[in-house]
Short mmCIF file of C-alpha atoms in Angstrom, two decimals:
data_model
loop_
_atom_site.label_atom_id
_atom_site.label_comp_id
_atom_site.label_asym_id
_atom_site.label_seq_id
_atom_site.Cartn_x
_atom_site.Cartn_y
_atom_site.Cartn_z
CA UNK H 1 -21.99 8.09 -238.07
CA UNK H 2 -24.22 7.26 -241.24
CA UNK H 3 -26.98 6.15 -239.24
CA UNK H 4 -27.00 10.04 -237.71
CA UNK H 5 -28.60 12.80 -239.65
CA UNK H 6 -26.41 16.07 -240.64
CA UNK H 7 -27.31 19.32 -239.45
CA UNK H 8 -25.95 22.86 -240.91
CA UNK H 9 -25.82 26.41 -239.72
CA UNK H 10 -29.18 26.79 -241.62
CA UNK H 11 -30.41 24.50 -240.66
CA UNK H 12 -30.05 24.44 -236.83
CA UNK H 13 -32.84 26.78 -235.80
CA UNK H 14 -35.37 25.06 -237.00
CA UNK H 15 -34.50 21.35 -236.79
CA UNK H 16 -32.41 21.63 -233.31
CA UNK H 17 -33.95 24.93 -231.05
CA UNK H 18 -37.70 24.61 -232.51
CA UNK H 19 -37.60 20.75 -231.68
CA UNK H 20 -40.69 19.55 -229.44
CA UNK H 21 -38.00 16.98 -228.08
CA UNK H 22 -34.74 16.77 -226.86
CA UNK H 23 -31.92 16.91 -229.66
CA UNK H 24 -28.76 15.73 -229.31
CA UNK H 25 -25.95 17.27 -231.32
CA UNK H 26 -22.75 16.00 -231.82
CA UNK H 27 -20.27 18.52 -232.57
CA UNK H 28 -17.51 16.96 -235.01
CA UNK H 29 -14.69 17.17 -237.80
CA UNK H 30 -13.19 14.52 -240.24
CA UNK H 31 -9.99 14.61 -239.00
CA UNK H 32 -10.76 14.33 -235.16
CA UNK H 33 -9.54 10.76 -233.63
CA UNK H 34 -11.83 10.79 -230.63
CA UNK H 35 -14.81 11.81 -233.07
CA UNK H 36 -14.39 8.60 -234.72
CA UNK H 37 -14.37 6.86 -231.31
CA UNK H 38 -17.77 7.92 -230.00
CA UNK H 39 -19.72 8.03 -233.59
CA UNK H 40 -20.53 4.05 -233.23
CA UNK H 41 -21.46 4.21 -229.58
CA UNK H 42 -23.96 7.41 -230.80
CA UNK H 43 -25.33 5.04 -233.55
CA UNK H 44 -25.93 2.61 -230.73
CA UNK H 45 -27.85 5.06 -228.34
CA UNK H 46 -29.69 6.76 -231.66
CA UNK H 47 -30.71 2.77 -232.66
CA UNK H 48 -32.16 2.32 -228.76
CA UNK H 49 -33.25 5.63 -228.07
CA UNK H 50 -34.39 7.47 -231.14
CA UNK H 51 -37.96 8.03 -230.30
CA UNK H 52 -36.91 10.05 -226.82
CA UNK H 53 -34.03 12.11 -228.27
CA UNK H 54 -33.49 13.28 -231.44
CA UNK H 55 -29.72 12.76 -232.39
CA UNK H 56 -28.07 15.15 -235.12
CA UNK H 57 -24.15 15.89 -235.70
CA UNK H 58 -22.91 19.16 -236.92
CA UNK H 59 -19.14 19.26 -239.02
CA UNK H 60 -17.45 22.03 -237.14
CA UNK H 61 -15.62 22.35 -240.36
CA UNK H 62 -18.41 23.03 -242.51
CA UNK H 63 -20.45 25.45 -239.73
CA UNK H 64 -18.43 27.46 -237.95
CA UNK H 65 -21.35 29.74 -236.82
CA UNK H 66 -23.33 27.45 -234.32
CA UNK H 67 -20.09 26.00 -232.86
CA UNK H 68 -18.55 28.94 -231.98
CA UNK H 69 -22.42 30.82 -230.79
CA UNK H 70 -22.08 27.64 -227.89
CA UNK H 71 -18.78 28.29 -227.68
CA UNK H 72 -18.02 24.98 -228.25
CA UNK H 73 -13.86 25.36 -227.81
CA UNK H 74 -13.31 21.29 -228.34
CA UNK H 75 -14.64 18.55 -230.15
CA UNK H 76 -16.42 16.03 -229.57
CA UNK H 77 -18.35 18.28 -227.80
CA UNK H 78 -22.02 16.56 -227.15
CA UNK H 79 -24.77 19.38 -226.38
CA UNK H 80 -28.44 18.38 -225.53
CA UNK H 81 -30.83 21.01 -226.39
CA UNK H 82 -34.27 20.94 -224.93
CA UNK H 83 -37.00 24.06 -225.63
CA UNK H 84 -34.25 25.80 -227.25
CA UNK H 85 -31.56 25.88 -224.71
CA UNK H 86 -28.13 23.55 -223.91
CA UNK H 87 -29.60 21.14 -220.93
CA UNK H 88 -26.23 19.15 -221.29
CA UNK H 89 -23.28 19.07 -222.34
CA UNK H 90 -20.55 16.66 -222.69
CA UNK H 91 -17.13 17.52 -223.88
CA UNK H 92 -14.78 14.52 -224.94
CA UNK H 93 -15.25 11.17 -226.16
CA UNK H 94 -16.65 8.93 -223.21
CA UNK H 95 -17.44 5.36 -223.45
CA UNK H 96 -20.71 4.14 -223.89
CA UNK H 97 -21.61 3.32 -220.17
CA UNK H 98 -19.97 7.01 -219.24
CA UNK H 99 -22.75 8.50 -221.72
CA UNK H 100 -26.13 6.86 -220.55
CA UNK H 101 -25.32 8.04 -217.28
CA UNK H 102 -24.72 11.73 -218.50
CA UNK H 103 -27.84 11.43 -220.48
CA UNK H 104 -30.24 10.13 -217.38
CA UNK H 105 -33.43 11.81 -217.20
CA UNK H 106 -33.05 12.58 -220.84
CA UNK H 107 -33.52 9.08 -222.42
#
């Protein structure tokens, strides 16, 4: 996911829930498999759709607090976050096709 900027507890307020447009946040750790399976396909979808949605990941590892505030229970766990609330969220690594169709209306 180096194409995908980090975001941190401190961070999240301000970057994430103050955002004038939609943020994605991907909700990961290092040693989760299907992590590593859907951080290409969110390069992809940042690289095409950037300028709609802002896309951020957060290490679970790193900041428990937001994670467990959205009680996000498994990871991947995608949330979309529009005007400071979740308008989406996607739990599980889906392919590529299986996440432009979650994401319709949004990008």
């Amino acid at each position: 996911m180096a194409n995908i900027a980090a975001v941190t507890d401190a961070e999240f307020e301000a970057q994430v829930l103050k955002s004038d447009k939609p943020v994605l946040v991907d909700f990961w750790a290092e040693w989760c498999g299907p992590c590593r399976q859907v951080a290409p396909i969110l390069d992809e979808l940042n690289a095409e759709h950037g300028e709609k949605l802002t896309f951020l990941k957060m290490n679970v590892d790193e900041n428990p607090v937001t994670p467990s505030s959205y009680r996000v229970t498994g990871i991947p766990t995608i949330n979309v976050y529009q005007g400071g609330e979740v308008v989406k969220s996607i739990v599980g690594a889906k392919p590529k096709a299986a996440l432009l169709k979650e994401l319709e209306g949004l990008i």
